[in-house]
């Protein structure tokens, strides 16, 4: 009975008119997907360009300086001298010299002058006098010595501070005065920097 049923079923399938097989469509290929979960967003911002202005040129002539031709000079106050020394290793070393256990300008009478030249100088010559009263009873001013100081070269409009150191005891209360400066453009064989103090002989 079972065999007969199978034969009938097979015969039925064989005689079915225009039987077509179902078309099999290929499975779509998987497309990779991009996970956006861990992506950071890059923001591009446009900033305004900043233009830097050049520093203004130093004021010329310098404030408080007196001129004679191309040479400019000024006597600094003690406060100005301290401020200048804080920015000058040379001046700091000069003021820090020790004589008899004290700083040099606490031992000897000192002075200073600030110099500049419109065209620059190969070297400087500074001349000065050491003045004071004649005695405790005679208040007439007199010269006790002269000082000649040579200083290094400077560029055009460069300010240099020249320390003037005598060899007279500060207790005598003599002062540096009559300062004059010369700017040289030629070379020299003299030692630079250098300073020579010459006492004036008393003929009384």
Coordinates of N, CA and C in Angstrom, one line a residue:
X1 N 0.8 -1.2 0.0 CA 0.0 0.0 0.0 C 0.9 1.2 0.0
X2 N 1.9 1.2 0.8 CA 2.8 2.4 0.9 C 3.5 2.5 -0.4
X3 N 4.0 1.4 -0.9 CA 4.8 1.5 -2.2 C 3.9 2.0 -3.3
X4 N 2.6 1.6 -3.3 CA 1.7 2.1 -4.4 C 1.5 3.6 -4.3
X5 N 1.4 4.1 -3.1 CA 1.2 5.5 -2.8 C 2.4 6.3 -3.3
X6 N 3.6 5.8 -3.1 CA 4.8 6.5 -3.5 C 4.9 6.5 -5.0
X7 N 4.5 5.4 -5.7 CA 4.5 5.4 -7.1 C 3.6 6.4 -7.7
X8 N 2.4 6.4 -7.1 CA 1.4 7.4 -7.6 C 1.9 8.8 -7.5
X9 N 2.5 9.1 -6.3 CA 3.0 10.5 -6.0 C 4.1 10.8 -7.0
X10 N 5.0 9.9 -7.3 CA 6.1 10.2 -8.2 C 5.5 10.4 -9.6
X11 N 4.6 9.6 -10.0 CA 4.0 9.8 -11.3 C 3.3 11.1 -11.4
X12 N 2.6 11.5 -10.4 CA 1.9 12.8 -10.4 C 2.9 13.9 -10.6
X13 N 4.1 13.8 -9.9 CA 5.1 14.9 -10.0 C 5.7 15.0 -11.4
X14 N 5.8 13.8 -12.0 CA 6.5 13.7 -13.3 C 5.6 14.3 -14.4
X15 N 4.3 14.2 -14.3 CA 3.4 14.6 -15.3 C 2.9 16.0 -15.1
X16 N 3.3 16.8 -14.1 CA 2.9 18.1 -13.9 C 3.4 19.0 -15.0
X17 N 2.4 19.7 -15.7 CA 2.8 20.5 -16.9 C 3.5 21.8 -16.4
X18 N 4.6 22.2 -17.2 CA 5.3 23.5 -17.0 C 5.7 23.7 -15.6
X19 N 6.2 22.6 -15.0 CA 6.7 22.8 -13.6 C 8.0 23.7 -13.6
X20 N 8.1 24.6 -12.8 CA 9.2 25.5 -12.7 C 9.9 25.4 -11.3
X21 N 11.1 25.5 -11.3 CA 11.8 25.6 -10.0 C 11.8 27.0 -9.5
X22 N 11.7 27.2 -8.3 CA 11.7 28.5 -7.6 C 13.1 29.1 -7.7
X23 N 13.2 30.3 -8.3 CA 14.5 30.9 -8.4 C 15.1 31.2 -7.0
X24 N 16.3 30.9 -6.9 CA 17.0 31.2 -5.6 C 17.9 32.4 -5.8
X25 N 17.5 33.4 -5.1 CA 18.2 34.7 -5.1 C 19.5 34.6 -4.2
X26 N 20.6 35.1 -4.7 CA 21.8 35.0 -3.8 C 21.6 35.9 -2.6
X27 N 22.1 35.5 -1.5 CA 22.0 36.3 -0.3 C 22.8 37.5 -0.4
X28 N 22.2 38.6 -0.1 CA 23.0 39.9 -0.2 C 24.3 39.8 0.6
X29 N 25.3 40.3 -0.1 CA 26.6 40.3 0.7 C 26.6 41.3 1.8
X30 N 27.1 40.9 2.9 CA 27.1 41.9 4.1 C 27.9 43.1 3.8
X31 N 27.4 44.3 4.1 CA 28.1 45.5 4.0 C 28.7 46.0 5.3
X32 N 30.0 46.3 5.3 CA 30.5 46.7 6.6 C 29.9 48.1 7.0
X33 N 29.6 48.2 8.3 CA 29.1 49.4 8.8 C 30.1 50.0 9.7
X34 N 30.1 51.4 9.7 CA 31.1 52.1 10.6 C 30.4 52.5 11.9
X35 N 31.0 52.0 12.9 CA 30.4 52.4 14.2 C 30.9 53.8 14.6
X36 N 29.9 54.7 14.9 CA 30.2 56.1 15.2 C 30.3 56.3 16.7
X37 N 30.2 55.2 17.5 CA 30.1 55.4 18.9 C 31.3 56.1 19.5
X38 N 32.5 55.6 19.1 CA 33.8 56.1 19.7 C 34.5 57.2 18.9
X39 N 33.9 57.7 17.8 CA 34.5 58.7 17.0 C 34.3 60.1 17.7
X40 N 35.4 60.9 17.7 CA 35.2 62.3 18.2 C 35.1 63.2 17.1
X41 N 34.4 64.3 17.3 CA 34.2 65.3 16.2 C 35.3 66.3 16.3
X42 N 35.9 66.6 15.2 CA 37.0 67.6 15.2 C 36.4 68.9 14.7
X43 N 36.5 69.9 15.5 CA 36.0 71.2 15.2 C 37.2 72.1 14.7
X44 N 36.9 72.7 13.6 CA 37.9 73.7 13.0 C 37.4 75.1 13.2
X45 N 38.2 75.8 13.9 CA 37.8 77.2 14.2 C 38.8 78.2 13.5
X46 N 38.3 79.3 13.1 CA 39.1 80.3 12.4 C 39.4 81.4 13.4
X47 N 40.7 81.6 13.7 CA 41.0 82.7 14.7 C 41.5 83.9 13.9
X48 N 41.3 85.1 14.5 CA 41.7 86.3 13.9 C 43.2 86.4 14.0
X49 N 44.0 86.7 13.0 CA 45.4 86.8 13.0 C 45.8 88.1 13.8
X50 N 46.7 87.9 14.8 CA 47.2 89.0 15.6 C 48.5 89.5 15.0
X51 N 48.5 90.8 14.8 CA 49.7 91.4 14.2 C 50.4 92.1 15.4
X52 N 51.7 91.8 15.6 CA 52.5 92.4 16.6 C 53.1 93.7 16.1
X53 N 52.9 94.7 16.9 CA 53.5 96.0 16.6 C 55.0 96.0 17.1
X54 N 55.9 96.6 16.3 CA 57.3 96.7 16.8 C 57.4 97.6 18.0
X55 N 58.4 97.3 18.9 CA 58.6 98.1 20.0 C 59.0 99.6 19.6
X56 N 58.4 100.5 20.3 CA 58.8 101.9 20.0 C 60.3 102.2 20.2
X57 N 60.8 103.0 19.4 CA 62.2 103.4 19.5 C 62.5 104.2 20.7
X58 N 63.6 104.0 21.4 CA 63.9 104.8 22.6 C 63.9 106.3 22.3
X59 N 63.4 107.0 23.3 CA 63.3 108.5 23.1 C 64.7 109.1 22.9
X60 N 64.8 109.9 22.0 CA 66.1 110.6 21.7 C 65.9 112.1 21.5
X61 N 66.6 113.0 22.1 CA 67.7 112.7 23.0 C 67.1 112.2 24.4
X62 N 67.9 111.4 25.2 CA 67.5 110.9 26.4 C 67.0 112.0 27.4
X63 N 66.0 111.7 28.2 CA 65.5 112.7 29.1 C 66.5 113.1 30.2
X64 N 66.7 114.4 30.3 CA 67.6 114.9 31.4 C 69.0 115.0 30.9
X65 N 69.4 114.6 29.7 CA 70.7 114.7 29.2 C 71.0 116.1 28.6
X66 N 72.2 116.5 28.8 CA 72.6 117.8 28.1 C 73.6 117.4 27.0
X67 N 73.6 118.2 25.9 CA 74.3 117.8 24.7 C 75.4 118.9 24.4
X68 N 76.4 118.4 23.8 CA 77.5 119.2 23.2 C 77.9 118.6 21.9
X69 N 77.4 119.0 20.8 CA 77.6 118.4 19.5 C 76.9 117.0 19.5
X70 N 77.7 115.9 19.2 CA 77.1 114.6 19.2 C 77.1 113.9 20.6
X71 N 77.7 114.5 21.6 CA 77.9 113.9 22.9 C 76.8 114.4 23.8
X72 N 76.2 113.4 24.6 CA 75.1 113.7 25.6 C 75.6 113.2 26.9
X73 N 75.3 113.9 28.0 CA 75.8 113.6 29.3 C 74.8 113.9 30.4
X74 N 74.8 113.1 31.5 CA 73.9 113.4 32.6 C 74.6 112.8 33.9
X75 N 74.4 113.6 35.0 CA 74.8 113.1 36.3 C 73.7 112.4 36.9
X76 N 73.8 111.1 37.1 CA 72.7 110.3 37.7 C 72.5 110.5 39.2
X77 N 71.3 110.5 39.6 CA 71.0 110.5 41.1 C 71.4 109.2 41.7
X78 N 71.6 109.1 43.0 CA 72.0 107.8 43.7 C 71.0 106.7 43.4
X79 N 69.7 107.1 43.3 CA 68.6 106.1 43.0 C 68.8 105.6 41.6
X80 N 69.0 106.5 40.6 CA 69.2 106.1 39.2 C 70.5 105.2 39.1
X81 N 71.5 105.5 39.8 CA 72.7 104.7 39.8 C 72.5 103.3 40.3
X82 N 71.7 103.2 41.3 CA 71.4 101.8 41.8 C 70.6 101.1 40.8
X83 N 69.6 101.7 40.2 CA 68.8 101.1 39.2 C 69.6 100.7 38.0
X84 N 70.5 101.5 37.6 CA 71.4 101.2 36.4 C 72.3 100.0 36.8
X85 N 72.8 100.0 38.0 CA 73.7 98.9 38.4 C 73.0 97.6 38.4
X86 N 71.7 97.6 38.7 CA 71.0 96.3 38.7 C 70.9 95.6 37.4
X87 N 71.2 96.4 36.3 CA 71.1 95.9 34.9 C 72.5 95.9 34.3
X88 N 73.6 96.2 35.0 CA 74.9 96.2 34.5 C 75.9 95.4 35.4
X89 N 76.4 94.3 34.8 CA 77.3 93.5 35.6 C 78.6 94.2 35.8
X90 N 79.1 95.0 34.9 CA 80.3 95.8 35.0 C 80.2 96.8 36.2
X91 N 79.1 97.5 36.1 CA 78.9 98.6 37.2 C 78.7 97.9 38.5
X92 N 78.0 96.8 38.6 CA 77.8 96.0 39.8 C 79.2 95.6 40.4
X93 N 80.0 95.0 39.6 CA 81.4 94.6 40.0 C 82.2 95.8 40.5
X94 N 82.1 96.9 39.9 CA 82.9 98.1 40.3 C 82.4 98.5 41.7
X95 N 81.1 98.6 41.9 CA 80.6 99.1 43.1 C 80.8 98.1 44.3
X96 N 81.0 96.8 43.9 CA 81.1 95.7 44.9 C 82.6 95.5 45.4
X97 N 83.5 96.3 44.8 CA 84.9 96.2 45.2 C 85.1 96.5 46.7
X98 N 85.9 95.7 47.4 CA 86.1 95.9 48.8 C 87.4 96.5 49.1
X99 N 87.4 97.6 49.9 CA 88.7 98.2 50.3 C 88.6 98.4 51.8
X100 N 89.6 97.9 52.5 CA 89.6 97.9 54.0 C 88.3 97.5 54.6
X101 N 87.7 96.4 54.1 CA 86.6 95.8 54.7 C 85.2 96.5 54.3
X102 N 85.3 97.5 53.5 CA 84.0 98.2 53.1 C 84.0 98.3 51.6
X103 N 82.8 98.6 51.0 CA 82.7 98.8 49.6 C 83.5 100.1 49.2
X104 N 84.0 100.0 48.0 CA 84.9 101.1 47.5 C 84.4 102.5 47.7
X105 N 83.1 102.7 47.3 CA 82.5 104.0 47.4 C 82.0 104.4 48.8
X106 N 82.3 103.5 49.8 CA 82.1 103.8 51.2 C 83.4 104.1 51.8
X107 N 84.5 103.9 51.1 CA 85.8 104.2 51.5 C 86.3 105.5 50.8
X108 N 86.1 105.6 49.5 CA 86.6 106.8 48.8 C 85.5 107.6 48.2
X109 N 85.8 108.9 47.9 CA 84.8 109.8 47.3 C 84.6 109.3 45.8
X110 N 83.3 109.1 45.4 CA 83.0 108.6 44.1 C 82.0 109.5 43.4
X111 N 82.0 109.4 42.1 CA 81.0 110.1 41.3 C 80.6 109.2 40.1
X112 N 79.7 109.7 39.3 CA 79.3 108.9 38.1 C 78.8 109.9 37.1
X113 N 78.9 109.4 35.8 CA 78.3 110.2 34.7 C 77.8 109.2 33.7
X114 N 76.6 109.5 33.1 CA 76.0 108.7 32.1 C 76.3 109.4 30.7
X115 N 76.8 108.7 29.8 CA 77.2 109.2 28.5 C 76.5 108.5 27.3
X116 N 76.3 109.2 26.2 CA 75.8 108.7 25.0 C 76.3 109.5 23.8
X117 N 76.4 108.9 22.7 CA 76.8 109.6 21.5 C 75.9 109.3 20.3
X118 N 75.6 110.3 19.5 CA 74.7 110.1 18.4 C 75.3 109.1 17.4
X119 N 76.6 109.2 17.2 CA 77.3 108.3 16.2 C 78.1 107.2 16.8
X120 N 78.1 107.0 18.1 CA 78.9 106.0 18.8 C 80.3 106.4 19.0
X121 N 81.0 105.7 19.9 CA 82.4 106.1 20.2 C 83.3 104.8 20.3
X122 N 84.5 105.0 19.8 CA 85.5 103.9 19.9 C 85.9 103.7 21.4
X123 N 86.1 104.9 22.0 CA 86.4 104.9 23.5 C 86.1 106.3 24.0
X124 N 85.9 106.3 25.4 CA 85.6 107.5 26.1 C 86.7 108.0 27.0
X125 N 86.9 109.3 27.1 CA 87.8 109.9 28.1 C 86.9 110.8 29.0
X126 N 87.0 110.6 30.3 CA 86.2 111.4 31.3 C 87.2 112.0 32.2
X127 N 87.2 113.3 32.3 CA 88.1 114.1 33.3 C 87.2 114.7 34.3
X128 N 87.7 114.7 35.5 CA 87.0 115.3 36.7 C 87.9 115.9 37.7
X129 N 87.4 116.6 38.6 CA 88.2 117.2 39.7 C 87.6 116.8 41.1
X130 N 88.4 116.6 42.1 CA 88.0 116.4 43.4 C 88.1 117.7 44.2
X131 N 86.9 118.2 44.6 CA 86.9 119.5 45.3 C 86.3 119.4 46.7
X132 N 86.7 120.4 47.5 CA 86.2 120.4 48.9 C 86.7 121.7 49.5
X133 N 86.2 121.9 50.7 CA 86.6 123.2 51.4 C 88.0 123.0 51.9
X134 N 88.7 124.2 52.0 CA 90.1 124.2 52.3 C 90.4 123.6 53.7
X135 N 89.6 124.0 54.7 CA 89.7 123.4 56.0 C 88.4 123.6 56.8
X136 N 88.4 123.2 58.1 CA 87.2 123.4 58.9 C 86.9 124.8 59.1
X137 N 88.0 125.7 59.1 CA 87.8 127.1 59.4 C 87.7 127.9 58.1
X138 N 88.3 127.4 57.0 CA 88.3 128.1 55.8 C 87.4 127.3 54.8
X139 N 86.3 127.9 54.5 CA 85.3 127.2 53.6 C 85.5 127.5 52.1
X140 N 86.7 128.0 51.8 CA 87.0 128.2 50.4 C 87.1 126.9 49.6
X141 N 86.5 126.8 48.5 CA 86.6 125.5 47.7 C 87.9 125.5 47.0
X142 N 88.5 124.3 47.0 CA 89.8 124.1 46.3 C 89.8 122.7 45.7
X143 N 90.7 122.5 44.8 CA 90.9 121.2 44.1 C 91.9 120.4 44.8
X144 N 91.5 119.2 45.2 CA 92.5 118.3 45.9 C 93.1 117.2 45.0
X145 N 92.5 117.1 43.8 CA 93.0 116.0 42.9 C 92.3 116.0 41.6
X146 N 92.9 115.4 40.6 CA 92.2 115.2 39.3 C 92.0 113.7 39.0
X147 N 91.0 113.4 38.2 CA 90.7 112.1 37.9 C 90.5 111.9 36.4
X148 N 91.2 111.0 35.8 CA 91.1 110.7 34.4 C 90.6 109.2 34.2
X149 N 89.5 109.0 33.6 CA 88.9 107.7 33.5 C 88.6 107.4 32.0
X150 N 89.1 106.2 31.5 CA 88.8 105.8 30.2 C 87.8 104.7 30.2
X151 N 86.8 104.8 29.3 CA 85.7 103.8 29.2 C 85.6 103.2 27.8
X152 N 85.0 102.0 27.8 CA 84.8 101.2 26.6 C 84.0 101.9 25.5
X153 N 84.0 101.3 24.3 CA 83.3 101.7 23.1 C 81.8 101.6 23.4
X154 N 81.0 102.5 22.7 CA 79.6 102.4 22.7 C 79.0 102.5 21.3
X155 N 77.9 101.9 21.1 CA 77.2 102.0 19.8 C 76.5 103.3 19.7
X156 N 76.0 103.7 18.5 CA 75.2 105.0 18.4 C 74.0 104.9 19.3
X157 N 73.9 106.0 20.0 CA 72.7 106.2 21.0 C 72.7 105.2 22.1
X158 N 73.8 104.5 22.4 CA 73.9 103.6 23.5 C 74.3 104.4 24.7
X159 N 73.6 104.2 25.9 CA 73.9 104.9 27.1 C 74.9 104.1 27.9
X160 N 76.0 104.7 28.4 CA 76.9 104.0 29.3 C 77.1 104.8 30.5
X161 N 77.2 104.1 31.6 CA 77.4 104.8 32.9 C 78.9 104.5 33.4
X162 N 79.6 105.6 33.6 CA 81.0 105.6 33.9 C 81.1 106.0 35.4
X163 N 81.7 105.0 36.2 CA 81.9 105.3 37.6 C 83.2 106.0 37.8
X164 N 83.2 107.1 38.6 CA 84.4 107.9 38.8 C 84.9 107.7 40.3
X165 N 86.0 107.0 40.5 CA 86.5 106.7 41.8 C 87.8 107.4 42.1
X166 N 87.8 108.2 43.2 CA 89.0 108.9 43.6 C 89.8 108.0 44.6
X167 N 90.9 108.5 45.1 CA 91.6 107.8 46.2 C 91.6 108.6 47.5
X168 N 90.7 109.5 47.6 CA 90.6 110.4 48.8 C 89.5 109.8 49.7
X169 N 89.8 109.8 51.0 CA 89.0 109.2 52.0 C 87.6 110.0 52.0
X170 N 86.5 109.3 52.0 CA 85.2 109.9 52.0 C 84.9 110.7 53.2
X171 N 85.7 110.5 54.3 CA 85.5 111.2 55.5 C 85.9 112.7 55.4
X172 N 86.7 113.0 54.4 CA 87.1 114.4 54.1 C 85.9 115.2 53.4
X173 N 84.9 114.5 53.0 CA 83.7 115.1 52.4 C 84.1 115.9 51.1
X174 N 85.0 115.4 50.4 CA 85.3 116.0 49.1 C 84.4 115.3 48.0
X175 N 84.1 116.1 47.0 CA 83.2 115.6 46.0 C 83.8 115.7 44.6
X176 N 83.3 114.8 43.7 CA 83.7 114.8 42.3 C 82.9 115.9 41.6
X177 N 83.6 116.8 40.9 CA 83.0 117.9 40.2 C 83.8 118.2 38.9
X178 N 83.2 119.2 38.2 CA 83.9 119.6 36.9 C 84.1 118.5 35.9
X179 N 83.1 117.7 35.7 CA 83.2 116.5 34.9 C 83.1 117.0 33.4
X180 N 84.0 116.4 32.6 CA 83.9 116.6 31.1 C 84.2 115.3 30.4
X181 N 83.6 115.1 29.3 CA 83.8 113.8 28.6 C 84.1 114.1 27.1
X182 N 85.0 113.2 26.6 CA 85.4 113.3 25.2 C 85.1 111.9 24.5
X183 N 84.5 112.0 23.3 CA 84.2 110.8 22.6 C 85.2 110.7 21.4
X184 N 85.9 109.5 21.3 CA 86.9 109.3 20.3 C 86.4 108.3 19.3
X185 N 86.8 108.5 18.0 CA 86.4 107.6 17.0 C 87.6 106.8 16.4
X186 N 88.8 107.2 16.9 CA 90.0 106.5 16.4 C 90.4 105.5 17.5
X187 N 91.3 104.6 17.1 CA 91.8 103.6 18.1 C 92.9 104.3 19.0
X188 N 93.1 103.6 20.1 CA 94.1 104.1 21.1 C 94.9 102.9 21.7
X189 N 96.1 103.2 22.1 CA 97.0 102.2 22.7 C 96.9 102.2 24.2
X190 N 96.1 103.1 24.8 CA 95.9 103.1 26.2 C 95.0 102.0 26.7
X191 N 95.2 101.7 28.0 CA 94.4 100.6 28.6 C 93.0 101.0 28.9
X192 N 92.1 100.2 28.4 CA 90.7 100.6 28.5 C 89.9 99.3 29.0
X193 N 89.2 99.4 30.1 CA 89.0 100.6 30.9 C 90.1 100.8 31.9
X194 N 90.3 102.1 32.4 CA 91.3 102.4 33.4 C 90.9 103.7 34.0
X195 N 91.6 104.0 35.2 CA 91.3 105.2 35.9 C 92.6 105.6 36.6
X196 N 92.9 106.9 36.5 CA 94.1 107.4 37.2 C 93.7 108.6 38.0
X197 N 94.0 108.6 39.3 CA 93.7 109.7 40.2 C 95.1 110.3 40.6
X198 N 95.1 111.6 40.4 CA 96.4 112.4 40.7 C 96.1 113.4 41.8
X199 N 96.6 113.3 43.0 CA 96.4 114.3 44.0 C 97.1 115.6 43.6
X200 N 96.5 116.7 44.0 CA 97.1 118.0 43.8 C 98.0 118.4 45.0
X201 N 99.3 118.7 44.8 CA 100.2 119.1 45.9 C 99.7 120.4 46.5
X202 N 99.7 120.3 47.8 CA 99.4 121.5 48.6 C 100.7 122.3 48.8
X203 N 100.6 123.6 48.4 CA 101.9 124.4 48.5 C 101.8 125.5 49.6
X204 N 100.7 125.4 50.4 CA 100.6 126.4 51.5 C 101.8 126.3 52.4

